[in-house]
Short mmCIF file of C-alpha atoms in Angstrom, two decimals:
data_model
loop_
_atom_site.label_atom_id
_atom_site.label_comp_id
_atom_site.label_asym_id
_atom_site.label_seq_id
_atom_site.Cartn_x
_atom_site.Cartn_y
_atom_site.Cartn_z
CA UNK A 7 -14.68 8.13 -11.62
CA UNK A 8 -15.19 8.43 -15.42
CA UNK A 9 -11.68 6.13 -16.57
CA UNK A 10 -9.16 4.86 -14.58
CA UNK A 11 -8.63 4.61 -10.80
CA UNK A 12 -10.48 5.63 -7.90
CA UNK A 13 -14.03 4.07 -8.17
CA UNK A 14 -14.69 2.89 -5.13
CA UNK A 15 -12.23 4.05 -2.57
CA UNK A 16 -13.27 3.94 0.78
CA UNK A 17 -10.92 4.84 3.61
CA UNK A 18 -10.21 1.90 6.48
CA UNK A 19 -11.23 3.15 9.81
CA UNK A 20 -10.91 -0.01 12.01
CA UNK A 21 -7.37 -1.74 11.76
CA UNK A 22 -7.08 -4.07 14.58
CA UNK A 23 -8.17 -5.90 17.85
CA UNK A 24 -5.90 -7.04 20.42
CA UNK A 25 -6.54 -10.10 23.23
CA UNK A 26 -5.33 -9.76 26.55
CA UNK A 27 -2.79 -10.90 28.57
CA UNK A 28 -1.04 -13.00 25.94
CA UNK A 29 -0.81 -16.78 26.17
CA UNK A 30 2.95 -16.17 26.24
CA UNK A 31 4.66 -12.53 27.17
CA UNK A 32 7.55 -13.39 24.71
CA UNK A 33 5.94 -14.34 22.11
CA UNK A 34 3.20 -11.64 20.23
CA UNK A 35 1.08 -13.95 16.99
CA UNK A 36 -0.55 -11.64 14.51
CA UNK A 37 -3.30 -12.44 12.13
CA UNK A 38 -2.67 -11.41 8.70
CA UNK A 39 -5.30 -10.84 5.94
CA UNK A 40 -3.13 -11.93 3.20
CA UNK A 41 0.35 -14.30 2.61
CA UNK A 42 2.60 -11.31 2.23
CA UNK A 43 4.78 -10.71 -1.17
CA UNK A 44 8.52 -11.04 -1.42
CA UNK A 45 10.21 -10.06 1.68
CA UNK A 46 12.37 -7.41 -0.17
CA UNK A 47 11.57 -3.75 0.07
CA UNK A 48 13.05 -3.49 -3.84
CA UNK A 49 10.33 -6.31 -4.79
CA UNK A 50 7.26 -6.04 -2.14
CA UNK A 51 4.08 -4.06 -3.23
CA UNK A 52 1.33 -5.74 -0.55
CA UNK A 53 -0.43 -4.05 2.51
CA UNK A 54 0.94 -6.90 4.86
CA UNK A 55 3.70 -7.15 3.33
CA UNK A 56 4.45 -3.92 5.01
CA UNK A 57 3.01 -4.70 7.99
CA UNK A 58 5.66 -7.37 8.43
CA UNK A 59 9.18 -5.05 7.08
CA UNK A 60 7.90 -2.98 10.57
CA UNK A 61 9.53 -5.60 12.31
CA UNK A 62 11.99 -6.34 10.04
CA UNK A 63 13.73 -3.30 8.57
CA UNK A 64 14.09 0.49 9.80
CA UNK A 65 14.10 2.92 7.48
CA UNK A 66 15.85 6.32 7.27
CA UNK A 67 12.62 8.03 7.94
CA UNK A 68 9.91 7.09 10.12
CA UNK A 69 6.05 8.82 10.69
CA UNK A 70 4.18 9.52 13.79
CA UNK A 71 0.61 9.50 14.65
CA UNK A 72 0.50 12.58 13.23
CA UNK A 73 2.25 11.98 9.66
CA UNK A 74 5.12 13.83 10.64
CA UNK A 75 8.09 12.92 10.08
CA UNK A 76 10.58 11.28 12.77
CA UNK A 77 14.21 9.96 12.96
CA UNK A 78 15.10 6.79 12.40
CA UNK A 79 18.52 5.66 10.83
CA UNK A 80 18.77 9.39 10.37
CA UNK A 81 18.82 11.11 12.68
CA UNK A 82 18.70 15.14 11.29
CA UNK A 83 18.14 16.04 7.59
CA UNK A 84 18.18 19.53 6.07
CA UNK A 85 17.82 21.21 2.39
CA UNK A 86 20.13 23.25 -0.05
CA UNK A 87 19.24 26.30 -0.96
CA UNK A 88 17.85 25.23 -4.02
CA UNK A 89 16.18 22.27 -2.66
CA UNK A 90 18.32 20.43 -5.05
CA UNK A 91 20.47 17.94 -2.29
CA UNK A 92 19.38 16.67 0.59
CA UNK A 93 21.58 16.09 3.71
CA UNK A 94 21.05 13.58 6.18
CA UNK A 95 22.80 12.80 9.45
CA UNK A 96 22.98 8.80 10.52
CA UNK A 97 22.57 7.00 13.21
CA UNK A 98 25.73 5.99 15.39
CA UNK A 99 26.34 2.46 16.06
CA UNK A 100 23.75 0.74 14.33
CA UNK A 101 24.44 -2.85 12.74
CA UNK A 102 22.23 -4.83 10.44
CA UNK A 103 21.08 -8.48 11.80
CA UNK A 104 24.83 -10.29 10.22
CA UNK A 105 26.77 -7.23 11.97
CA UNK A 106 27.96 -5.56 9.16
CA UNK A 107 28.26 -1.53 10.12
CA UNK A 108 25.11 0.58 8.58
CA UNK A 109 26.75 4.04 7.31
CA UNK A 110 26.46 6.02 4.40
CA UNK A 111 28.08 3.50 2.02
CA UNK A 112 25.30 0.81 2.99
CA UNK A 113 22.70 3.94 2.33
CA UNK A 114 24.42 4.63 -1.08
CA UNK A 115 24.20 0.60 -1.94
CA UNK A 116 20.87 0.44 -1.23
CA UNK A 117 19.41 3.59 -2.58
CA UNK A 118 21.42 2.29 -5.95
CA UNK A 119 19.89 -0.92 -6.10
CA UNK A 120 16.51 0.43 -5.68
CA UNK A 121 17.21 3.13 -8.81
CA UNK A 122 18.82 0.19 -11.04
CA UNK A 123 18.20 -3.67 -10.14
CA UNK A 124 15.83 -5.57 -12.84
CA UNK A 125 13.79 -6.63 -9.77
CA UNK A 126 13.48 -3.00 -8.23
CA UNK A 127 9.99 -1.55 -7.63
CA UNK A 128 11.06 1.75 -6.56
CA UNK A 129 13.00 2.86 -9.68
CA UNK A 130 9.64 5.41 -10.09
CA UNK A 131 10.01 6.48 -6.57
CA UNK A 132 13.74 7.47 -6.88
CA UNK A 133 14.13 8.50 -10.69
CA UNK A 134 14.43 11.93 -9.67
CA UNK A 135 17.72 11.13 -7.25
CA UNK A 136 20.86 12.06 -9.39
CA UNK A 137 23.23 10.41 -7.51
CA UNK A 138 23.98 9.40 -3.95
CA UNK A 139 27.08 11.11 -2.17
CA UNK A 140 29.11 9.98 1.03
CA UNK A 141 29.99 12.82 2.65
CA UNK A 142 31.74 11.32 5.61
CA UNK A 143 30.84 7.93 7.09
CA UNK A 144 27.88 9.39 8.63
CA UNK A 145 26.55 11.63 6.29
CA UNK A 146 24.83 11.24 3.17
CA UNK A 147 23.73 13.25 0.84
CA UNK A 148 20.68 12.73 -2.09
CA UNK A 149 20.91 15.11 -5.23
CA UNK A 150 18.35 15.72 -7.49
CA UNK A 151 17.46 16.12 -10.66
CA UNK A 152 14.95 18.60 -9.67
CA UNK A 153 13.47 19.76 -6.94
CA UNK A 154 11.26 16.70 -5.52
CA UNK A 155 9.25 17.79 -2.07
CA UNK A 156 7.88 13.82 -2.14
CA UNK A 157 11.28 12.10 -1.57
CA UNK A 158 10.87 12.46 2.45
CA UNK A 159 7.33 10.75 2.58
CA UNK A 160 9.25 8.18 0.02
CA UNK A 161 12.17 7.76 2.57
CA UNK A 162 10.00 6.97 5.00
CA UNK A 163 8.58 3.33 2.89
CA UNK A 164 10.06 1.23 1.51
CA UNK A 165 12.78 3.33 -0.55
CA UNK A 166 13.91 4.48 2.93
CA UNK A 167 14.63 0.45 4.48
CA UNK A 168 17.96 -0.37 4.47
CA UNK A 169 19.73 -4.07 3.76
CA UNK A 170 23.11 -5.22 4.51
CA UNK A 171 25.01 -4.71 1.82
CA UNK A 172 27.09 -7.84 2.42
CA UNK A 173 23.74 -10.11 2.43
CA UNK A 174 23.02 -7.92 -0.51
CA UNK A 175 26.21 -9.05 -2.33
CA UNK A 176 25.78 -13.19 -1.11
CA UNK A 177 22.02 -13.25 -2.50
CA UNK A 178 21.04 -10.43 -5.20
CA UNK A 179 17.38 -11.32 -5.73
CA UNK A 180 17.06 -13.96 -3.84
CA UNK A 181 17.49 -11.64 -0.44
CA UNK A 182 13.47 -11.95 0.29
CA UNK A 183 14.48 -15.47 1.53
CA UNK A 184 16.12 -14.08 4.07
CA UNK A 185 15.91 -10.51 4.43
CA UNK A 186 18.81 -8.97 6.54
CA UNK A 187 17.99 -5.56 7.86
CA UNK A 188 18.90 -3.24 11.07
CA UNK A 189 15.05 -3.50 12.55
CA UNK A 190 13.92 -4.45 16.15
CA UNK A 191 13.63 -8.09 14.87
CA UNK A 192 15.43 -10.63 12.47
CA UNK A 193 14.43 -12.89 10.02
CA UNK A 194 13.98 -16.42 11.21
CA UNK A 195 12.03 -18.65 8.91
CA UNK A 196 8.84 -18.11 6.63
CA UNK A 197 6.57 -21.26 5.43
CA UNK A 198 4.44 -19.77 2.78
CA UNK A 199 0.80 -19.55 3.38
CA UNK A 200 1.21 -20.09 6.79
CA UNK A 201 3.56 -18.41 8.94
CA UNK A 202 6.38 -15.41 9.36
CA UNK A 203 8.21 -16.15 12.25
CA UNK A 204 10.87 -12.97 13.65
CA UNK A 205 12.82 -12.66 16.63
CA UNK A 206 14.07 -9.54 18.90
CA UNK A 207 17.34 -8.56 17.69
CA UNK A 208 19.80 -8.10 20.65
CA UNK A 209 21.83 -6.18 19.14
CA UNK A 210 19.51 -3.20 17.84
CA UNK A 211 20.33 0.34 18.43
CA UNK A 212 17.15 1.01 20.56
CA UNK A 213 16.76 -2.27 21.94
CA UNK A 214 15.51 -1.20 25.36
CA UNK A 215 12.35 -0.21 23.73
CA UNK A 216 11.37 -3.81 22.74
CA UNK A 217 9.85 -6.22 25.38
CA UNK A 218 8.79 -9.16 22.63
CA UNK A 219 11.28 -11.85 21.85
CA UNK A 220 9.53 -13.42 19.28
CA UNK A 221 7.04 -12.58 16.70
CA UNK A 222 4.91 -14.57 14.77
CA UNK A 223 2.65 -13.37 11.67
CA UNK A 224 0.29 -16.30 10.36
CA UNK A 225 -2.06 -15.90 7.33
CA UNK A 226 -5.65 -15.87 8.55
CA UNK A 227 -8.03 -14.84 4.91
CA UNK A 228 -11.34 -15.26 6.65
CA UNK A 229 -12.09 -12.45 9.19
CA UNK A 230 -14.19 -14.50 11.21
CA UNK A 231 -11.79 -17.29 11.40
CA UNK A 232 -9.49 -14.69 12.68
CA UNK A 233 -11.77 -13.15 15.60
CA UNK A 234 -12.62 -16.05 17.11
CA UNK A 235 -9.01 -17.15 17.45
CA UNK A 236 -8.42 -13.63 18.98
CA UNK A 237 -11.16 -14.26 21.16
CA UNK A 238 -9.92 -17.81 22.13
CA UNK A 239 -6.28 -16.56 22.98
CA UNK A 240 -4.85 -17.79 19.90
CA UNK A 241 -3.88 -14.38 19.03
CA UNK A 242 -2.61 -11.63 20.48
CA UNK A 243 -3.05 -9.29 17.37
CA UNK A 244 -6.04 -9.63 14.39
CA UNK A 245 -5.81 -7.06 11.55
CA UNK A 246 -8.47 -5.96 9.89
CA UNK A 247 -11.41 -7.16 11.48
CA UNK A 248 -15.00 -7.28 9.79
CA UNK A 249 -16.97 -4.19 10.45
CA UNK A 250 -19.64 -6.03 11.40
CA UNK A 251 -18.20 -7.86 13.94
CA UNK A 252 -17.05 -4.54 15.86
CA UNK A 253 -19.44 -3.64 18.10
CA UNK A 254 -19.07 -6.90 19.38
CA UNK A 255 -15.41 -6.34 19.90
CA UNK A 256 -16.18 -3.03 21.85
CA UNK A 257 -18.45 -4.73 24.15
CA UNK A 258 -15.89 -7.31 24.76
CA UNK A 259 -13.12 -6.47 27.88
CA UNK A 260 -10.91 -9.26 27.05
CA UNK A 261 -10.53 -7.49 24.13
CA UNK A 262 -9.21 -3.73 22.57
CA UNK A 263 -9.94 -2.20 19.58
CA UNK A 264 -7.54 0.28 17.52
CA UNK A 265 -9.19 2.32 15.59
CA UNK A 266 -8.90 5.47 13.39
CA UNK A 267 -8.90 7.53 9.66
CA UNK A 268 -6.66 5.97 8.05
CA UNK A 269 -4.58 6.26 4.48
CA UNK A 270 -5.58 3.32 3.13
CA UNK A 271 -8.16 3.29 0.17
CA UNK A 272 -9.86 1.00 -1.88
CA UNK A 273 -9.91 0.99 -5.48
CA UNK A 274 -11.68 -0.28 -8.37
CA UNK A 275 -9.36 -0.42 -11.23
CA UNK A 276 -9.34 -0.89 -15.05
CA UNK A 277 -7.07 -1.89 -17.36
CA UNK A 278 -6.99 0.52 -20.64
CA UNK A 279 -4.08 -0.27 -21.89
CA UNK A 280 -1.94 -3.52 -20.33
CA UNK A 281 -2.36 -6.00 -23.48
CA UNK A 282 -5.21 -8.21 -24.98
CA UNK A 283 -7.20 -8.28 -21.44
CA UNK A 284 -7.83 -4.44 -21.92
CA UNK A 285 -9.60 -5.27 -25.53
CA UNK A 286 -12.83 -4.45 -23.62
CA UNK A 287 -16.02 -1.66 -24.35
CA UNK A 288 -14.96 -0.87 -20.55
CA UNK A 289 -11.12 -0.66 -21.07
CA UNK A 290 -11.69 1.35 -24.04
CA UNK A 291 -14.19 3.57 -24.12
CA UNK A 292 -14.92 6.40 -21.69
CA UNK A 293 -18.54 6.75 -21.84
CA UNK A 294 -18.70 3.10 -20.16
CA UNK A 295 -16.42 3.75 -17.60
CA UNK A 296 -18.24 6.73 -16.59
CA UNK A 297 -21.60 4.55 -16.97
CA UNK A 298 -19.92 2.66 -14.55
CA UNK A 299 -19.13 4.96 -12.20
CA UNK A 300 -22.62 6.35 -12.57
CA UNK A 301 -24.00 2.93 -11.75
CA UNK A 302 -21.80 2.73 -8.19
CA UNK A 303 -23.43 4.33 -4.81
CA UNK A 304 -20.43 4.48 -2.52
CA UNK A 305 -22.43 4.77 0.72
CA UNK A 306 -24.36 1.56 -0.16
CA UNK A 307 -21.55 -0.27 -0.58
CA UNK A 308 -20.05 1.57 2.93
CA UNK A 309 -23.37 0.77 4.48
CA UNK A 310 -23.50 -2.84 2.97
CA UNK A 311 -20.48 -3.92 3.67
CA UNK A 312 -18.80 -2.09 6.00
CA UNK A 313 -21.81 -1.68 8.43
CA UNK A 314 -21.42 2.09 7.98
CA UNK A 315 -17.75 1.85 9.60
CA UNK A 316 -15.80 3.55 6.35
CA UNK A 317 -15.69 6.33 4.74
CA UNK A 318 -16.63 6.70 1.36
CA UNK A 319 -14.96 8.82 -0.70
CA UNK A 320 -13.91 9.37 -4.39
CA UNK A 321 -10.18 10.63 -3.91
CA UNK A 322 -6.98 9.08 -2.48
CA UNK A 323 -6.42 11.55 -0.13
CA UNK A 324 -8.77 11.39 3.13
CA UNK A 325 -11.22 14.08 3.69
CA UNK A 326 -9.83 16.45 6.12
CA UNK A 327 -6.31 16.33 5.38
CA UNK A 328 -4.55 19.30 3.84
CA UNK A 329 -4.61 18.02 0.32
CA UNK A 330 -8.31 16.91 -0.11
CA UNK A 331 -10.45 18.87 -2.66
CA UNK A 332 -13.72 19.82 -0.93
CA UNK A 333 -14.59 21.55 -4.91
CA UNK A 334 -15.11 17.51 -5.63
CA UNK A 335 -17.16 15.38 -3.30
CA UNK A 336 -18.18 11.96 -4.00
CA UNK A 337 -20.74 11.77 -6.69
CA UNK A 338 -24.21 10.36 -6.36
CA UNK A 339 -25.67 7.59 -8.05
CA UNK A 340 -27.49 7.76 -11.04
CA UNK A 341 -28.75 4.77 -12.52
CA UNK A 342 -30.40 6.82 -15.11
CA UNK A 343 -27.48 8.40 -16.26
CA UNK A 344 -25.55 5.18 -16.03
CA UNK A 345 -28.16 3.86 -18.81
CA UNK A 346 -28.24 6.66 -21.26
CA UNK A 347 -23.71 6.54 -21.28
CA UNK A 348 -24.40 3.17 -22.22
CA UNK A 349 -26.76 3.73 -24.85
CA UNK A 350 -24.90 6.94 -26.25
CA UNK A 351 -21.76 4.25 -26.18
CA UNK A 352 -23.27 1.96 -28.04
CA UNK A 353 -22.91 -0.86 -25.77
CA UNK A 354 -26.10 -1.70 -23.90
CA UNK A 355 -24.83 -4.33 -21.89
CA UNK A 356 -20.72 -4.52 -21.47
CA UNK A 357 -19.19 -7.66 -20.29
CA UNK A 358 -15.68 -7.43 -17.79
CA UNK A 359 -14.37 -9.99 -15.53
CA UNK A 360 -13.68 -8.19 -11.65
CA UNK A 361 -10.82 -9.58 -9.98
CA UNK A 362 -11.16 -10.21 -6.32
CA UNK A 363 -8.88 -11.34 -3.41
CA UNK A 364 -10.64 -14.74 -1.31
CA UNK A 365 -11.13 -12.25 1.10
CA UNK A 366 -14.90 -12.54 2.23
CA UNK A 367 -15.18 -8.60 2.60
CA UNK A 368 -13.33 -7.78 -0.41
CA UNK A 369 -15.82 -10.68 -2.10
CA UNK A 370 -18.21 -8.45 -0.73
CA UNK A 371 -17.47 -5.31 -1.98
CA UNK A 372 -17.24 -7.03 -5.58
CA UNK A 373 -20.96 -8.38 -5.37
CA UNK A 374 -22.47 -5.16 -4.51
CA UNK A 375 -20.65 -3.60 -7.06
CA UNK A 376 -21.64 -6.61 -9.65
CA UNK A 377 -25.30 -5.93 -8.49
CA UNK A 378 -25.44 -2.21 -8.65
CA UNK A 379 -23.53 -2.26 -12.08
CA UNK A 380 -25.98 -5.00 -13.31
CA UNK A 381 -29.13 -2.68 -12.82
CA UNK A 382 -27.72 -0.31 -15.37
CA UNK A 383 -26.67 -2.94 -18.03
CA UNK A 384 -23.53 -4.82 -17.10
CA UNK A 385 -22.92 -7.59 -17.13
CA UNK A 386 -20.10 -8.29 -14.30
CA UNK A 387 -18.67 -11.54 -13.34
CA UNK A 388 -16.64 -12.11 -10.31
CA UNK A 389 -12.95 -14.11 -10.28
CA UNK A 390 -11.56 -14.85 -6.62
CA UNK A 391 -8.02 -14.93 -6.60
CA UNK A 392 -5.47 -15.68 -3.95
CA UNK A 393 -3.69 -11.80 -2.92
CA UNK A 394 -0.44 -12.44 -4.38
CA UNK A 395 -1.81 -14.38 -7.08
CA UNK A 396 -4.05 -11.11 -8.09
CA UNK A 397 -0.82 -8.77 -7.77
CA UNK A 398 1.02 -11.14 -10.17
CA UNK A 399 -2.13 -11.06 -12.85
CA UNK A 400 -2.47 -7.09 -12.44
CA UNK A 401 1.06 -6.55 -12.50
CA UNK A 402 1.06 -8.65 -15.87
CA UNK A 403 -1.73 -7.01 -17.52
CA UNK A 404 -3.64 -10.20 -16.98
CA UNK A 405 -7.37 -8.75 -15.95
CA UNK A 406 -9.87 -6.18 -17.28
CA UNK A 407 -10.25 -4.98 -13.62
CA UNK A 408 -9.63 -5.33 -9.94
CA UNK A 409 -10.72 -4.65 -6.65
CA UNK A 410 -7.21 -3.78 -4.35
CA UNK A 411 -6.44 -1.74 -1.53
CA UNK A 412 -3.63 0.83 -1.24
CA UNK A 413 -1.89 1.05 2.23
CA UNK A 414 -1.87 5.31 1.86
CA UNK A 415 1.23 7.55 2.08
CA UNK A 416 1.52 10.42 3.74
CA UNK A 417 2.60 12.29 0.98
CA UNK A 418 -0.23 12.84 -1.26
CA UNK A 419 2.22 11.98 -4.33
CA UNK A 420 2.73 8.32 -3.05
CA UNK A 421 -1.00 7.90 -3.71
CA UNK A 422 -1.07 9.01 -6.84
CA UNK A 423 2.11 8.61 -9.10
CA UNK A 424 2.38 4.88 -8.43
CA UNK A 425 -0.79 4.31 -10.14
CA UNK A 426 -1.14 6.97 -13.01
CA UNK A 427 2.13 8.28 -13.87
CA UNK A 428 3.38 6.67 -17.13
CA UNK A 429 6.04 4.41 -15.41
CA UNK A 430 3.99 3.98 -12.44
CA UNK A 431 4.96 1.03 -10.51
CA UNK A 432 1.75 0.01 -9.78
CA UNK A 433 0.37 1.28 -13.47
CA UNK A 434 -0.99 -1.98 -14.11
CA UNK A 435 -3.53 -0.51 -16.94
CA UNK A 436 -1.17 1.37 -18.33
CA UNK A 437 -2.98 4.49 -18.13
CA UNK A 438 -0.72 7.58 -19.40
CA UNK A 439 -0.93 11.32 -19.98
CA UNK A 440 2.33 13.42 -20.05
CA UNK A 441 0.49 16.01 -19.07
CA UNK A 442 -0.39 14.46 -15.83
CA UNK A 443 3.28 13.52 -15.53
CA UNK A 444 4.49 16.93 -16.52
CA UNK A 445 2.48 18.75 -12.92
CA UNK A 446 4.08 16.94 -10.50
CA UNK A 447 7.58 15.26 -11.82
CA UNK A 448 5.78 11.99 -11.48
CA UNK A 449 2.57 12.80 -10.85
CA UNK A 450 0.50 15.79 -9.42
CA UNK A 451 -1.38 16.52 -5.90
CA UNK A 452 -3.52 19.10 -7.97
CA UNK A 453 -4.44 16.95 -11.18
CA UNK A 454 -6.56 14.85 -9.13
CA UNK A 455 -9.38 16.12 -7.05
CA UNK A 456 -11.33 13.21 -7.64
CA UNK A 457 -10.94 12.99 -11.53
CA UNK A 458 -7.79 12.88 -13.46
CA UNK A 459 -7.22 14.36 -17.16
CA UNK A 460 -7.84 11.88 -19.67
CA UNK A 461 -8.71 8.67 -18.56
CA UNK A 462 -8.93 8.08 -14.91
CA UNK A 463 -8.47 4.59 -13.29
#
């Protein structure tokens, strides 16, 4: 990575253990990583976050196993001609959690807040949707600005959940308090830090499907913490569990690991651009970002840190999927090289701050990088922040650079346009080339492969 995003990305492979039987068959508690961010699919940005909205909200689209793409609240979609609208058939007899009928005008409500509310997040997403048509009560239909081939994977997110528009009308911004969607389960009450507490809607359109009446998500930071309390029957569910700690869970029976490639990435990233904070020999000049990169031995840190368990890469789309660039594999380390960009720079030993979530393996992953970066000159030091206190710096400008993890999509666009397009929505250091923009609408599969033009992240 010589500027902007992708230094260290590596790609998640173990997601969760599960304890067996449960301590109660109605009632399923899940370990969380992180307090999840507003409750609102317009406002929410974390990894759990989304983890939780599974519960809560369906969307129009939904993915397999296999990234395909599945029916949901719509149940058949098809393309004009010119790829220019986009039909979809709904669901019959679906009603959100306060009853109110889910039909195309709820779809065109939504899919209009997203595009125009102050607090919307997905106005990037959707800036390429024209307008929003009600054909008939069950059909809807999205035209476009241009042709956009992303707005299915985008569909299938957050852009895709759907909120009763009445709840939408009582609350505005305030509806993360109590979210009101058409999901398996309904919003019951959330004390922050602690716990997310759902039960089984009766009334949901595939409600034979769901055996849990009650769910229960409680923040658990320290992995450890979290794996014994799976282990003592505390849990049913732990997320994320420590790569070292997984060979013990596969020698365990009372417990069951889930496991594969996932989306996900990490990334280390800069801030060039997102006020005073980016006045920095690293947020401004390219030589000592590359330095930087130079100084940064992916595999150490997978070997280090995630006992070998990850993948390392240097792209945000996994190797072996369609879209990966096999003409740009993950750089070596070269300290030497690292040195002499520092020297040619001008700057033999540049000073940044690295954000960090409390996490102990993302605190991890921050100290090998500190040490690694500090053989070649730099001179790193490490700030620990709460997750959605981190978000709410980044997303302020407030930090020279950060350690975060990106959830994946399985459109390749979703991985990329968020982060470098000029209006990004997760642009937090304001990185921006029109010519980037210009490939892809709002971003480009093909201007990555591992570097971007211009800056990088």
């Amino acid at each position: 990575m010589t500027r902007a995003r992708t230094l260290s990305a590596a790609l998640l492979v173990a997601g969760l253990a599960l304890a067996g039987p449960a301590a109660s068959a109605s009632t399923l508690r899940i370990a969380l990583q992180e307090d999840p961010d507003a409750l609102d699919p317009a406002q929410g940005v974390s990894f759990v976050g989304r983890v939780v909205f599974a519960g809560l909200c369906d969307k129009l689209i939904d993915i397999d196993q296999n990234l395909a793409y599945v029916p949901q609240l719509a149940t058949e979609w098809a393309w004009s001609a010119d790829n220019l609208a986009l039909t979809m058939r709904l669901r019959p007899g679906v009603v959100f959690h306060d009853g109110t009928p889910f039909d195309a005008a709820a779809v065109k409500s939504n899919i209009e807040r997203y595009k125009t509310a102050p607090e919307s997040k997905r106005k990037t997403e959707l800036k390429q949707v024209s307008a929003v048509e009600t054909v008939d009560p069950a059909t809807v239909r999205f035209v476009l600005s241009q042709p956009y081939a992303p707005l299915l994977g985008i569909l299938s997110d957050r852009a895709g959940m759907m909120i009763s528009p009445k709840a939408l009308a009582e609350q505005g911004d305030k509806i993360s308090n109590n979210l009101v969607c058409s999901g398996p389960y309904r919003f019951v009450e959330r004390v922050a830090q602690d716990r997310i507490v759902l039960e089984k809607f009766d009334r949901y359109w595939n409600a034979g499907a769901i055996h849990i009446d009650r769910a229960v998500y409680v923040t658990v930071p320290d992995q450890s913490v979290r794996l014994a309390n799976l282990k003592s029957g505390g849990l049913e569910i732990a997320e994320r569990i420590a790569p070292t700690d997984l060979d013990a869970v596969r020698g365990d029976p009372r417990l069951k690991l889930v496991e594969s490639p996932s989306l996900a990435y990490y990334n280390l990233f800069i801030n060039l651009n997102g006020g005073e904070r980016a006045n920095t020999p690293l947020g401004k000049n390219a030589k000592v970002r590359e330095a930087l990169e130079a100084a940064i031995d992916r595999s150490v840190i997978n070997q280090v840190v995630f006992n070998g368990e990850y993948i390392p890469s240097n792209q945000p789309v996994p190797p072996g999927s369609t879209y990966y660039a096999r003409d740009f594999p993950v750089p070596p380390r070269d300290l030497a090289k690292a040195k002499r960009l520092l020297a040619e720079a001008g700057v033999a030993h540049p000073a940044f701050t690295l954000l960090s979530t409390n996490a102990p393996i993302d605190l991890r992953v921050a100290e090998v990088i500190q040490s690694m970066a500090g053989e070649a000159g730099f001179e790193v030091k490490i700030q620990a922040n709460e997750a959605n206190t981190l978000v709410a710096a980044a997303s302020k400008g407030d930090f020279q650079s950060t350690i975060v993890i990106w959830s994946g999509r399985p459109d390749p666009d979703g991985n990329i346009s968020i982060w470098l397009a000029c209006d990004g929505f997760l642009n937090w250091g304001k990185y921006c080339d029109p010519k980037l923009d210009a490939l892809g609408g709002c971003g480009s599969v093909g201007a990555v492969h591992g570097r971007t033009p211009g800056d990088d992240q």
